[in-house]
Amino acid sequence: MPEIKSESKLLLDLVLHILLTPIVFFQIIFGKKQFKDLFRPFHDIYLFLFDAKFTSFIVILTILISVFAWLFLPEEIFSLLLNYPQDLLDYTRWFSLISSGFIHANLIHLFGNMLALFIFGKVLERRIGTKKTIWIYLGAMLISSIGDSLIGLSLSSTGGSSGASGAIMGLVAAAILFEPLYITYQLLIPLPIMVVGWLSIYADFSGILNPSGDGVARFAHAFGYLSILMIMFFFSGEEKSKLKKGFYINLISLGIFGLIYFLFL
């Protein structure tokens, strides 16, 4: 499988290209390099965007379906693609457990989800490969939709839900267990991906305990995180060991952060 470049590796390569630009320019003048070598950074960025095949594909597909739905689908057809709690009781509507994951309410909803999908999906695909990333994504989408529907039925909710966030939270949970120390720039500063995952988990479970009416499907997110507990049964013994090791790294790191907080803050 071709190498899937990390964010840090891309950043270092871009900085190196910039620093070497004057040297490359003189090499071009003396015939040692070609003019196209000046544009190598753009080639590297292109490869970075598309080297994780499934992640890139699902991001593009979700964007296309969401935009098509906004522009061309009548409201009554659009609403059929949403997932409603009562759909769980009607097998002819079970398709909505998946279809709802490919449409989004608005541009902000879509952008936020696709950014998270790109970052966490790429980390996971780089670590465990394309096939297992697909299993986790689709498995988390299905489990989170079912879980959210069950909660909705118990609360007599009738509202429809949309978005890939439940599936993405499955990727988040898996990524922080498989690659807890991977450095990401999602929050514009370099942080271990487990820290970004903790912030996401904290926000969602805080939202469940203290509902704010922000329209975010917190229960779908929660079931997305928890889906890894079911999906892991399909992993090999070696992969389960890696998950266990990642869990301990997260647990110890959380303990250290908690100790620092209570002692010094």
Short mmCIF file of C-alpha atoms in Angstrom, two decimals:
data_model
loop_
_atom_site.label_atom_id
_atom_site.label_comp_id
_atom_site.label_asym_id
_atom_site.label_seq_id
_atom_site.Cartn_x
_atom_site.Cartn_y
_atom_site.Cartn_z
CA MET A 1 0.00 0.00 0.00
CA PRO A 2 1.41 3.45 -0.92
CA GLU A 3 2.57 5.58 1.97
CA ILE A 4 -0.09 7.84 3.48
CA LYS A 5 1.71 10.99 4.56
CA SER A 6 1.04 12.49 7.99
CA GLU A 7 0.27 16.16 8.56
CA SER A 8 3.63 16.71 10.25
CA LYS A 9 5.52 15.05 7.38
CA LEU A 10 3.70 17.24 4.84
CA LEU A 11 4.46 20.38 6.85
CA LEU A 12 8.15 19.49 7.16
CA ASP A 13 8.38 18.73 3.44
CA LEU A 14 6.75 22.05 2.53
CA VAL A 15 9.10 23.99 4.81
CA LEU A 16 12.07 22.17 3.29
CA HIS A 17 10.86 22.94 -0.24
CA ILE A 18 10.52 26.63 0.62
CA LEU A 19 14.00 26.79 2.16
CA LEU A 20 15.54 25.03 -0.84
CA THR A 21 13.71 27.12 -3.46
CA PRO A 22 16.70 29.46 -4.14
CA ILE A 23 19.00 26.44 -4.62
CA VAL A 24 16.48 24.71 -6.90
CA PHE A 25 16.17 27.94 -8.92
CA PHE A 26 19.93 28.03 -9.58
CA GLN A 27 19.93 24.30 -10.40
CA ILE A 28 17.29 25.02 -13.03
CA ILE A 29 19.43 27.81 -14.51
CA PHE A 30 22.40 25.45 -14.82
CA GLY A 31 20.29 22.59 -16.19
CA LYS A 32 20.50 20.34 -13.14
CA LYS A 33 16.75 20.42 -12.49
CA GLN A 34 13.62 21.12 -14.51
CA PHE A 35 11.28 24.09 -14.13
CA LYS A 36 8.51 21.77 -12.91
CA ASP A 37 10.59 21.00 -9.81
CA LEU A 38 9.64 24.45 -8.48
CA PHE A 39 6.05 23.24 -8.26
CA ARG A 40 6.84 20.08 -6.27
CA PRO A 41 5.04 21.43 -3.14
CA PHE A 42 1.74 21.54 -5.06
CA HIS A 43 2.27 17.93 -6.11
CA ASP A 44 2.91 16.96 -2.48
CA ILE A 45 -0.28 18.72 -1.36
CA TYR A 46 -2.27 16.93 -4.06
CA LEU A 47 -0.91 13.55 -2.95
CA PHE A 48 -1.65 14.39 0.69
CA LEU A 49 -5.28 15.13 -0.17
CA PHE A 50 -5.84 11.90 -2.07
CA ASP A 51 -3.39 9.29 -0.76
CA ALA A 52 -5.93 7.86 1.71
CA LYS A 53 -8.21 6.43 -0.98
CA PHE A 54 -11.34 5.59 1.02
CA THR A 55 -11.24 8.75 3.12
CA SER A 56 -10.87 10.98 0.05
CA PHE A 57 -13.59 9.06 -1.79
CA ILE A 58 -16.14 9.23 1.03
CA VAL A 59 -15.46 12.95 1.61
CA ILE A 60 -16.01 13.75 -2.08
CA LEU A 61 -19.06 11.47 -2.32
CA THR A 62 -20.68 12.99 0.77
CA ILE A 63 -20.06 16.53 -0.48
CA LEU A 64 -21.54 15.72 -3.89
CA ILE A 65 -24.63 14.03 -2.44
CA SER A 66 -25.24 16.81 0.10
CA VAL A 67 -24.87 19.60 -2.47
CA PHE A 68 -27.03 17.74 -4.99
CA ALA A 69 -29.72 17.27 -2.33
CA TRP A 70 -29.69 20.98 -1.45
CA LEU A 71 -29.87 22.16 -5.04
CA PHE A 72 -32.13 19.67 -6.75
CA LEU A 73 -34.23 17.62 -4.33
CA PRO A 74 -37.69 18.87 -3.34
CA GLU A 75 -38.16 19.21 0.41
CA GLU A 76 -40.46 16.20 0.59
CA ILE A 77 -37.84 13.98 -1.11
CA PHE A 78 -35.03 15.42 1.00
CA SER A 79 -36.97 14.63 4.18
CA LEU A 80 -37.33 11.00 3.10
CA LEU A 81 -33.55 10.61 3.35
CA LEU A 82 -33.49 11.74 6.99
CA ASN A 83 -33.50 9.20 9.79
CA TYR A 84 -36.51 9.37 12.12
CA PRO A 85 -36.76 7.34 15.35
CA GLN A 86 -39.88 5.54 14.12
CA ASP A 87 -37.99 4.33 11.03
CA LEU A 88 -36.51 1.63 13.24
CA LEU A 89 -39.95 0.02 13.47
CA ASP A 90 -40.53 0.01 9.70
CA TYR A 91 -38.16 -2.18 7.68
CA THR A 92 -39.05 -0.30 4.49
CA ARG A 93 -37.38 2.75 6.07
CA TRP A 94 -34.22 1.07 7.30
CA PHE A 95 -32.31 2.59 4.37
CA SER A 96 -32.51 5.91 6.22
CA LEU A 97 -30.03 4.55 8.80
CA ILE A 98 -27.40 4.94 6.06
CA SER A 99 -28.86 7.57 3.69
CA SER A 100 -29.03 10.14 6.50
CA GLY A 101 -25.25 9.88 6.86
CA PHE A 102 -24.68 11.27 3.38
CA ILE A 103 -26.77 14.43 3.62
CA HIS A 104 -26.24 17.49 5.79
CA ALA A 105 -28.37 20.35 7.05
CA ASN A 106 -26.19 23.21 5.80
CA LEU A 107 -22.72 24.19 4.62
CA ILE A 108 -21.28 24.65 8.13
CA HIS A 109 -22.57 21.21 9.16
CA LEU A 110 -21.02 19.67 6.04
CA PHE A 111 -17.67 21.47 6.34
CA GLY A 112 -17.18 20.60 10.01
CA ASN A 113 -17.98 16.94 9.46
CA MET A 114 -15.84 16.60 6.33
CA LEU A 115 -12.83 18.23 8.00
CA ALA A 116 -13.07 15.78 10.91
CA LEU A 117 -13.67 12.88 8.53
CA PHE A 118 -10.61 13.78 6.46
CA ILE A 119 -8.30 14.08 9.47
CA PHE A 120 -9.43 11.10 11.54
CA GLY A 121 -10.16 8.89 8.53
CA LYS A 122 -6.71 9.55 7.11
CA VAL A 123 -5.04 8.73 10.44
CA LEU A 124 -6.94 5.47 10.70
CA GLU A 125 -6.49 4.42 7.07
CA ARG A 126 -2.76 5.09 7.44
CA ARG A 127 -2.62 2.88 10.54
CA ILE A 128 -4.92 -0.08 9.85
CA GLY A 129 -5.59 0.08 6.11
CA THR A 130 -8.53 0.83 3.86
CA LYS A 131 -10.73 -2.22 4.43
CA LYS A 132 -10.89 -1.96 8.20
CA THR A 133 -11.43 1.81 7.99
CA ILE A 134 -14.47 1.12 5.79
CA TRP A 135 -15.78 -1.38 8.36
CA ILE A 136 -15.40 1.10 11.18
CA TYR A 137 -16.98 3.97 9.26
CA LEU A 138 -20.04 2.10 7.99
CA GLY A 139 -20.37 0.08 11.19
CA ALA A 140 -20.29 3.22 13.33
CA MET A 141 -22.79 4.91 11.00
CA LEU A 142 -25.24 2.03 11.39
CA ILE A 143 -24.74 1.59 15.15
CA SER A 144 -24.99 5.32 15.89
CA SER A 145 -28.16 5.66 13.81
CA ILE A 146 -29.80 2.70 15.55
CA GLY A 147 -28.73 3.93 18.99
CA ASP A 148 -29.95 7.45 18.31
CA SER A 149 -33.27 6.07 17.04
CA LEU A 150 -33.73 3.94 20.17
CA ILE A 151 -33.14 6.99 22.37
CA GLY A 152 -35.53 8.99 20.20
CA LEU A 153 -38.23 6.34 20.56
CA SER A 154 -37.80 6.26 24.33
CA LEU A 155 -38.14 10.07 24.45
CA SER A 156 -41.07 10.09 21.98
CA SER A 157 -39.04 12.25 19.60
CA THR A 158 -40.27 12.66 16.02
CA GLY A 159 -37.53 14.84 14.53
CA GLY A 160 -35.34 13.63 11.67
CA SER A 161 -31.56 13.58 11.83
CA SER A 162 -28.88 13.91 9.18
CA GLY A 163 -25.11 13.98 8.91
CA ALA A 164 -22.11 11.69 9.10
CA SER A 165 -21.09 12.70 12.62
CA GLY A 166 -22.03 9.39 14.25
CA ALA A 167 -19.84 7.50 11.78
CA ILE A 168 -17.06 10.05 12.20
CA MET A 169 -17.11 9.63 15.98
CA GLY A 170 -16.46 5.94 15.41
CA LEU A 171 -13.34 6.99 13.50
CA VAL A 172 -12.42 9.39 16.32
CA ALA A 173 -12.64 6.62 18.94
CA ALA A 174 -10.62 4.21 16.80
CA ALA A 175 -7.99 6.82 15.86
CA ILE A 176 -7.25 7.88 19.43
CA LEU A 177 -6.83 4.22 20.39
CA PHE A 178 -4.75 3.10 17.41
CA GLU A 179 -2.67 6.29 17.04
CA PRO A 180 -3.03 8.28 20.30
CA LEU A 181 0.22 10.23 19.84
CA TYR A 182 -0.29 11.18 16.18
CA ILE A 183 0.18 14.96 15.85
CA THR A 184 -2.69 16.82 14.17
CA TYR A 185 -3.19 20.50 13.35
CA GLN A 186 -6.99 20.39 13.30
CA LEU A 187 -7.16 23.07 16.01
CA LEU A 188 -4.41 25.08 14.23
CA ILE A 189 -1.76 24.10 16.79
CA PRO A 190 0.09 20.77 16.95
CA LEU A 191 -1.66 18.45 19.40
CA PRO A 192 -1.74 14.67 19.92
CA ILE A 193 -4.87 13.42 18.23
CA MET A 194 -6.04 11.86 21.49
CA VAL A 195 -6.34 15.37 22.98
CA VAL A 196 -8.57 16.49 20.10
CA GLY A 197 -10.59 13.31 20.59
CA TRP A 198 -10.94 13.96 24.34
CA LEU A 199 -12.24 17.48 23.66
CA SER A 200 -14.81 16.09 21.25
CA ILE A 201 -15.93 13.37 23.67
CA TYR A 202 -16.09 15.86 26.55
CA ALA A 203 -18.22 18.28 24.50
CA ASP A 204 -20.66 15.55 23.49
CA PHE A 205 -21.16 13.96 26.90
CA SER A 206 -21.41 17.42 28.50
CA GLY A 207 -24.11 18.18 25.94
CA ILE A 208 -26.00 15.03 26.94
CA LEU A 209 -25.82 15.87 30.65
CA ASN A 210 -26.62 19.56 30.08
CA PRO A 211 -28.84 19.81 26.97
CA SER A 212 -28.58 23.20 25.27
CA GLY A 213 -30.97 22.76 22.37
CA ASP A 214 -28.16 23.34 19.84
CA GLY A 215 -29.57 20.70 17.47
CA VAL A 216 -26.47 18.49 17.69
CA ALA A 217 -27.27 14.76 17.77
CA ARG A 218 -25.25 14.07 20.92
CA PHE A 219 -26.64 10.57 21.40
CA ALA A 220 -25.65 9.63 17.84
CA HIS A 221 -22.15 10.89 18.65
CA ALA A 222 -22.07 8.87 21.87
CA PHE A 223 -23.11 5.67 20.11
CA GLY A 224 -20.51 6.42 17.43
CA TYR A 225 -17.78 6.47 20.09
CA LEU A 226 -19.12 3.31 21.70
CA SER A 227 -19.45 1.47 18.38
CA ILE A 228 -15.75 0.58 18.51
CA LEU A 229 -16.56 -1.76 21.42
CA MET A 230 -18.68 -3.85 19.05
CA ILE A 231 -16.60 -3.47 15.90
CA MET A 232 -13.39 -4.51 17.67
CA PHE A 233 -14.67 -8.10 17.87
CA PHE A 234 -13.97 -8.36 14.13
CA PHE A 235 -10.32 -7.33 14.59
CA SER A 236 -7.35 -9.67 14.82
CA GLY A 237 -5.66 -10.43 18.12
CA GLU A 238 -2.76 -8.13 17.21
CA GLU A 239 -5.14 -5.24 16.47
CA LYS A 240 -6.98 -5.80 19.73
CA SER A 241 -3.63 -5.62 21.53
CA LYS A 242 -2.91 -2.28 19.82
CA LEU A 243 -6.32 -0.99 20.89
CA LYS A 244 -5.63 -2.09 24.45
CA LYS A 245 -2.22 -0.39 24.42
CA GLY A 246 -3.79 2.79 23.02
CA PHE A 247 -6.45 2.69 25.73
CA TYR A 248 -3.78 2.55 28.45
CA ILE A 249 -1.87 5.44 26.84
CA ASN A 250 -5.07 7.51 26.83
CA LEU A 251 -5.89 6.52 30.41
CA ILE A 252 -2.43 7.32 31.76
CA SER A 253 -2.29 10.60 29.83
CA LEU A 254 -5.70 11.63 31.15
CA GLY A 255 -4.55 10.81 34.66
CA ILE A 256 -1.42 12.95 34.26
CA PHE A 257 -3.40 15.88 32.83
CA GLY A 258 -5.95 15.56 35.62
CA LEU A 259 -3.22 15.54 38.26
CA ILE A 260 -1.57 18.63 36.77
CA TYR A 261 -4.93 20.41 36.62
CA PHE A 262 -5.82 19.76 40.27
CA LEU A 263 -2.32 20.50 41.59
CA PHE A 264 -1.40 23.59 39.61
CA LEU A 265 -4.56 25.12 38.08
#
